Amino acid sequence: MLGLALPALGVLAAEPLYILLDIAIVGHLGALALAGLAVGGLVLAQVSTQLTFLSYGTTARAARMFGAGRGRDAVGEGVQATWLALAIGAVLVAVVQLTAGPITRLIAGAGDIAGEAERWLRIAVFGAPLILVAMAGNGWMRGVQNTLRPLRFVLVGQLVSAVLCTALVHGVARAPRWELAGSAVANVAGQATSALLFVVALLRAGVPLRPRPSVMRAQLVLGRDLILRSLSFQACFLSAAAVASRFGAASVAAHQVVLQLWNFVALTLDSLAIAAQTLVGAALGRGRVRGAHRLAWRVTRWSAVFATALALAFAAGHAVVPTWFTGDDAVLEQASVAWWFFVGIMPVAGVVFALDGVLLGAGDAAYLRTATLACALVGFLPLIWSSLVWDWGLAGIWTGLTVFMVLRMLAVLWRAASGRWAITGADLQLQETKG
């Protein structure tokens, strides 16, 4: 499990670490540029994370096939997911170019923040198809229990982004000083590098490359539930950003800093969940139900302990860590409001993400969809909008996230204990029908 989890941790941590670096570089341009990056980055994140089935769904399907001894079919899932990534990504670029202005104004309101966000987004969205190709590549490689090559591919891309971001935002080493636009260009260049490496890996795998509509339709069936689940997340986080923006540039900038740290922690914890997803899928593909149950509870214990250790580390660094990203006193003051909510929900997240991985590996996406939607509607969204009405600020927004995570923990613990997710067989489409 650790052999799969540690490289997956590198892949998952690479993107949020780069985003934190991006924030730190852009943050020295001032609160307005940082707020523009916050809003534009949030929109791009929502666009791409709606389609996580290209990663998680592909892993679930490929892992069962790999466990049943059908290795070429497992890699073939990656081919079809890559075709889907390119097609959907092209549509996303066109849609966002047409709607970038209204979207950023909807989130940030009319004004300078929206203008900065729109300029960044119009460039950065060209990376959307590339992000999706990398998702598909991560998905099939995890399914065949290879998490080391994706780590190499992602790190090369992030290195390209980091060098260009440093140069282009501030005009270092005779590079042009493009300020916030330089951040967007650096993002696209790094994403193109990683995507190219994943495509080359497929070309070298020796499997048929032609599109297979039947396989893509099967992936979209699983994707439907994962997309609806992602939509519930994005409705919450878009609402949170919109409300934070109404409290001013300092509030939305502080929310962005703490939220990106939260994303870093969440994806770090997700490394164990990915190992669980891969191994549980393979175990069920082989017909080993008891082994799948043992894996489920083992990874949950490990994840809870790891999350508690992270919480203690961030609690100790509460006075120092935020200053790595901004020197603006108003932003730091607002960040301190959200900080202890951020620390307090980490152990809860350890349980949630571990069991999410188990249930995703079993193909139990329909349950996760329903549970996440219910928790968002009952817990997170009401508190976000109440914060705007009653002027609770970031404290109200982060209270909503805390309630959301606790409700999700209760939901996945109940499902895992029920055992209804552990259906065996190589054909995940069949399992979804039975479930």
XYZ file of C-alpha atoms in Angstrom:
435
model
C 0.000 0.000 0.000
C 2.772 2.435 0.866
C 4.559 1.577 -2.388
C 1.524 2.917 -4.253
C 0.678 5.703 -1.822
C 4.030 7.482 -1.634
C 4.405 8.200 -5.388
C 0.682 9.053 -5.513
C 1.328 11.494 -2.675
C 3.957 13.174 -4.834
C 1.534 13.491 -7.758
C -1.283 14.824 -5.598
C 0.917 17.214 -3.652
C 2.695 18.579 -6.734
C -0.264 20.597 -8.053
C -1.271 22.284 -4.763
C 2.400 22.919 -3.952
C 2.787 24.649 -7.303
C -0.396 26.633 -6.660
C 1.001 27.732 -3.301
C 4.211 28.792 -5.060
C 2.121 30.632 -7.651
C 0.235 32.401 -4.856
C 3.489 33.357 -3.164
C 4.946 34.768 -6.394
C 1.785 36.622 -7.429
C 1.078 37.718 -3.859
C 4.041 40.079 -3.968
C 2.269 42.022 -6.728
C -0.334 43.049 -4.118
C -3.775 42.093 -2.823
C -5.560 42.902 -6.112
C -3.429 40.529 -8.204
C -3.747 37.827 -5.546
C -7.517 38.251 -5.452
C -7.648 38.057 -9.266
C -5.637 34.826 -9.185
C -7.942 33.497 -6.464
C -11.099 34.028 -8.512
C -9.628 32.986 -11.869
C -7.941 29.938 -10.367
C -11.171 28.924 -8.675
C -13.068 29.026 -11.974
C -10.429 26.934 -13.749
C -10.394 24.461 -10.880
C -14.170 24.070 -11.073
C -13.967 23.510 -14.837
C -11.381 20.741 -14.516
C -12.491 19.061 -11.296
C -15.969 18.428 -12.640
C -14.265 15.754 -14.740
C -12.325 13.811 -12.121
C -13.991 10.638 -13.410
C -11.255 10.708 -16.070
C -8.880 9.912 -13.220
C -10.851 8.185 -10.469
C -13.346 6.421 -12.712
C -10.592 5.183 -15.016
C -8.666 3.860 -12.021
C -11.720 1.977 -10.747
C -12.397 0.315 -14.102
C -8.736 -0.384 -14.924
C -7.965 -1.788 -11.452
C -10.695 -4.435 -11.700
C -9.460 -5.505 -15.141
C -5.866 -5.590 -13.935
C -6.881 -7.671 -10.920
C -8.680 -10.123 -13.228
C -5.557 -10.512 -15.407
C -6.736 -8.297 -18.283
C -3.779 -5.900 -18.410
C -4.187 -4.764 -22.034
C -7.850 -3.950 -21.434
C -6.817 -1.924 -18.371
C -4.425 0.197 -20.476
C -7.130 0.467 -23.153
C -9.271 2.280 -20.588
C -6.582 4.965 -20.593
C -6.732 5.318 -24.375
C -10.472 5.908 -24.352
C -10.266 8.257 -21.359
C -7.640 10.301 -23.225
C -9.908 10.652 -26.267
C -12.671 11.855 -23.952
C -10.256 14.296 -22.297
C -9.288 15.901 -25.600
C -12.864 16.197 -26.838
C -14.305 17.578 -23.606
C -11.316 19.866 -23.088
C -11.771 21.502 -26.486
C -15.406 22.248 -25.672
C -14.428 23.724 -22.296
C -11.932 26.105 -23.894
C -14.594 27.437 -26.261
C -17.228 27.816 -23.544
C -14.949 29.595 -21.083
C -13.678 32.007 -23.755
C -17.282 32.987 -24.436
C -18.281 33.339 -20.784
C -15.112 34.379 -18.911
C -16.315 37.922 -18.287
C -19.780 37.112 -16.914
C -18.427 34.233 -14.806
C -15.726 36.274 -13.086
C -18.132 39.177 -12.489
C -20.687 36.769 -11.015
C -18.139 35.562 -8.481
C -16.235 38.757 -7.716
C -18.756 41.428 -8.646
C -18.107 44.233 -11.128
C -14.753 45.856 -10.478
C -10.998 45.430 -10.547
C -10.924 41.914 -9.065
C -13.151 40.569 -11.834
C -11.047 42.295 -14.496
C -7.814 40.769 -13.215
C -9.444 37.331 -12.918
C -10.810 37.469 -16.464
C -7.443 38.318 -17.988
C -5.782 35.414 -16.162
C -8.578 32.958 -16.977
C -8.659 33.627 -20.731
C -5.048 32.466 -20.987
C -5.058 29.709 -18.383
C -8.116 27.904 -19.784
C -6.058 26.714 -22.764
C -4.558 24.278 -20.268
C -7.932 22.591 -19.614
C -7.569 19.797 -22.245
C -4.025 19.221 -21.035
C -5.145 18.905 -17.417
C -7.762 16.344 -18.468
C -5.242 14.292 -20.481
C -3.019 14.126 -17.388
C -6.027 13.016 -15.308
C -6.719 10.169 -17.732
C -3.052 9.170 -17.683
C -2.944 9.103 -13.908
C -6.137 7.056 -13.892
C -5.009 4.128 -16.035
C -1.506 4.042 -14.574
C -2.894 3.843 -11.037
C -5.217 1.079 -12.206
C -2.263 -1.057 -13.327
C -0.515 -0.253 -10.017
C 2.126 2.067 -11.468
C 2.208 5.335 -9.559
C 5.902 6.141 -10.051
C 5.788 7.129 -13.752
C 2.931 9.616 -13.251
C 4.976 11.220 -10.483
C 7.883 11.760 -12.877
C 5.633 13.169 -15.582
C 3.888 15.589 -13.232
C 7.112 16.772 -11.596
C 8.671 17.615 -14.962
C 5.612 19.696 -15.869
C 5.559 21.470 -12.517
C 9.255 22.290 -12.807
C 8.624 23.956 -16.169
C 5.727 25.932 -14.646
C 7.711 27.010 -11.590
C 10.671 28.312 -13.607
C 8.470 30.201 -16.058
C 6.208 31.626 -13.347
C 9.147 33.069 -11.444
C 10.555 34.574 -14.643
C 7.397 35.900 -16.302
C 5.511 37.372 -13.336
C 8.360 39.621 -12.157
C 10.548 39.768 -15.280
C 13.459 37.806 -13.811
C 16.573 36.977 -15.904
C 15.644 39.348 -18.738
C 12.260 37.691 -19.241
C 9.326 40.000 -20.046
C 7.411 41.219 -16.971
C 3.854 40.015 -17.671
C 2.714 40.105 -14.015
C -0.520 38.092 -13.531
C -0.654 37.023 -17.203
C 2.789 35.451 -16.753
C 1.328 33.122 -14.140
C -1.297 31.896 -16.626
C 1.258 31.313 -19.397
C 3.480 29.350 -17.008
C 0.531 27.152 -16.021
C -0.264 26.234 -19.616
C 3.365 25.471 -20.482
C 3.752 23.073 -17.561
C 0.446 21.345 -18.268
C 1.436 20.844 -21.910
C 4.686 19.180 -20.826
C 2.967 16.671 -18.517
C 0.196 15.889 -21.009
C 2.732 15.152 -23.763
C 4.554 12.679 -21.523
C 1.318 10.810 -20.746
C 0.422 10.607 -24.447
C 3.877 9.245 -25.301
C 3.429 6.560 -22.613
C 0.197 5.421 -24.279
C 1.846 5.359 -27.694
C 4.572 3.093 -26.303
C 2.144 0.739 -24.534
C 1.351 -1.159 -27.726
C -2.437 -1.165 -27.388
C -4.981 -0.106 -30.066
C -5.392 3.671 -30.167
C -8.636 3.975 -32.114
C -11.658 5.432 -30.315
C -14.122 2.851 -28.991
C -17.512 4.500 -28.395
C -18.837 1.574 -26.319
C -16.000 1.898 -23.794
C -16.330 5.685 -23.689
C -20.068 5.346 -23.028
C -19.330 2.969 -20.144
C -16.848 5.469 -18.703
C -19.425 8.228 -18.996
C -21.972 6.164 -17.045
C -19.585 6.008 -14.108
C -18.606 9.605 -14.808
C -22.219 10.771 -14.493
C -22.316 10.030 -10.758
C -18.831 11.387 -10.151
C -19.664 14.593 -12.049
C -22.801 15.142 -9.972
C -20.731 14.551 -6.849
C -18.132 17.057 -8.055
C -20.869 19.566 -8.860
C -21.950 19.538 -5.236
C -18.372 20.331 -4.176
C -18.035 23.089 -6.728
C -21.389 24.692 -5.913
C -20.176 24.951 -2.326
C -16.708 26.312 -3.062
C -17.906 28.730 -5.738
C -20.502 29.999 -3.286
C -17.835 30.362 -0.614
C -15.609 32.379 -2.973
C -18.526 34.555 -4.048
C -19.466 35.328 -0.451
C -15.831 35.927 0.576
C -15.458 38.371 -2.350
C -18.351 40.433 -0.972
C -16.331 40.964 2.211
C -13.494 42.641 0.242
C -10.146 41.837 -1.385
C -8.463 40.948 1.934
C -11.123 38.369 2.783
C -11.103 36.635 -0.592
C -7.288 36.643 -0.698
C -7.100 35.143 2.815
C -9.746 32.582 1.925
C -7.672 31.620 -1.134
C -4.509 31.133 0.929
C -6.159 28.913 3.555
C -8.284 27.084 0.980
C -5.210 26.168 -1.060
C -3.520 24.888 2.081
C -6.671 22.856 2.717
C -6.510 21.499 -0.830
C -2.878 20.568 -0.248
C -3.773 18.662 2.923
C -6.783 17.008 1.280
C -4.811 15.775 -1.699
C -1.971 14.646 0.550
C -4.406 12.507 2.529
C -5.861 11.289 -0.743
C -2.604 9.456 -1.518
C -3.597 6.653 0.846
C -7.092 6.725 -0.617
C -5.678 6.209 -4.113
C -3.674 3.214 -2.903
C -6.857 1.850 -1.334
C -8.828 2.479 -4.525
C -6.277 0.615 -6.636
C -5.903 -2.340 -4.255
C -9.607 -2.653 -3.401
C -10.524 -2.611 -7.102
C -7.947 -5.301 -7.847
C -9.061 -7.402 -4.869
C -12.711 -7.280 -5.944
C -11.654 -8.040 -9.535
C -10.031 -11.218 -8.169
C -13.106 -12.026 -6.049
C -11.405 -11.403 -2.672
C -14.080 -9.732 -0.549
C -12.473 -10.348 2.841
C -9.204 -8.819 1.682
C -11.059 -5.748 0.419
C -12.694 -5.278 3.848
C -9.356 -5.574 5.650
C -7.805 -2.996 3.328
C -10.704 -0.611 3.932
C -10.297 -0.422 7.684
C -6.497 -0.525 7.620
C -6.233 2.489 5.325
C -8.815 4.352 7.421
C -6.736 3.912 10.589
C -3.535 4.993 8.869
C -5.178 8.003 7.273
C -6.695 9.195 10.557
C -3.306 9.027 12.302
C -1.554 10.821 9.435
C -4.212 13.551 9.373
C -3.878 14.138 13.117
C -0.107 14.568 12.708
C -0.681 17.130 9.948
C -3.173 18.993 12.140
C -0.627 19.276 14.943
C 2.025 20.538 12.518
C -0.224 23.274 11.091
C -1.388 24.242 14.589
C 2.234 24.796 15.578
C 2.843 26.898 12.451
C -0.217 29.139 12.718
C 1.815 32.334 13.183
C 4.390 31.606 10.478
C 2.895 29.672 7.559
C 0.461 32.365 6.310
C 3.332 34.878 6.057
C 4.954 32.673 3.390
C 2.212 33.708 0.973
C 1.532 37.357 1.733
C 2.864 40.230 3.780
C -0.430 42.170 3.677
C -1.582 42.727 7.285
C -5.278 42.765 6.363
C -4.985 39.445 4.525
C -3.077 37.880 7.438
C -5.720 39.055 9.911
C -8.499 37.423 7.884
C -6.460 34.230 7.398
C -6.211 33.828 11.178
C -10.027 33.638 11.342
C -10.176 30.554 9.117
C -7.017 28.896 10.423
C -8.390 26.952 13.398
C -11.318 25.597 11.412
C -8.753 24.390 8.866
C -6.721 22.650 11.580
C -9.724 21.164 13.382
C -11.237 19.334 10.401
C -8.047 17.532 9.353
C -8.579 14.348 11.458
C -12.166 14.142 10.185
C -10.864 14.480 6.634
C -8.469 11.593 7.220
C -11.401 9.227 7.726
C -13.516 10.726 4.927
C -10.902 10.602 2.187
C -9.735 7.089 3.046
C -13.234 5.633 2.823
C -13.990 7.708 -0.274
C -11.071 5.887 -1.894
C -12.357 2.506 -0.789
C -15.852 3.144 -2.138
C -14.532 4.604 -5.396
C -12.344 1.529 -5.861
C -15.448 -0.600 -5.443
C -17.312 1.497 -8.025
C -19.815 2.694 -5.409
C -20.076 6.108 -7.081
C -23.873 6.312 -6.895
C -23.848 6.191 -3.097
C -21.048 8.758 -2.868
C -23.002 11.028 -5.222
C -26.155 10.920 -3.120
C -24.360 11.250 0.207
C -22.248 14.213 -0.917
C -25.211 16.072 -2.399
C -27.203 15.582 0.807
C -24.349 16.758 3.036
C -23.804 19.850 0.885
C -27.477 20.803 0.886
C -27.916 20.234 4.609
C -24.583 21.448 5.954
C -22.326 23.573 3.760
C -24.510 25.725 1.493
C -26.948 27.020 4.149
C -24.095 28.244 6.342
C -22.242 29.884 3.432
C -25.203 32.015 2.418
C -26.171 32.692 6.027
C -22.686 34.163 6.418
C -23.510 36.745 3.762
C -26.922 37.574 5.208
C -25.745 37.821 8.815
C -22.240 39.152 8.076
C -20.407 36.226 9.724
C -17.403 36.578 7.407
C -14.897 33.779 6.950
C -15.880 32.248 10.300
C -19.313 31.390 8.914
C -17.935 30.014 5.643
C -15.465 27.728 7.402
C -18.076 26.598 9.913
C -20.042 25.382 6.904
C -17.064 23.385 5.639
C -16.625 21.828 9.084
C -20.258 20.688 9.268
C -20.008 19.346 5.714
C -16.987 17.186 6.563
C -18.523 15.769 9.741
C -21.692 14.758 7.887
C -19.656 13.107 5.136
C -17.660 11.163 7.721
C -20.823 9.738 9.233
C -22.135 8.793 5.775
C -19.030 6.897 4.602
C -18.528 5.139 7.959
C -22.072 3.779 7.761
C -21.627 2.607 4.176
C -18.279 0.945 4.833
C -19.669 -0.905 7.857
C -22.657 -2.154 5.854
C -20.461 -4.124 3.407
C -22.890 -3.492 0.546
C -20.142 -1.961 -1.588
C -18.031 -5.151 -1.863
C -19.299 -6.648 -5.151
C -16.826 -8.835 -7.046
C -16.036 -9.196 -10.757
C -13.950 -7.568 -13.481
C -16.759 -5.706 -15.254
C -17.440 -2.531 -13.291
C -20.415 -1.678 -15.489
C -22.038 -4.918 -14.347
C -21.289 -4.069 -10.704
C -22.998 -0.679 -11.096
C -26.097 -2.405 -12.473
C -26.176 -4.863 -9.577
C -25.576 -2.111 -7.022
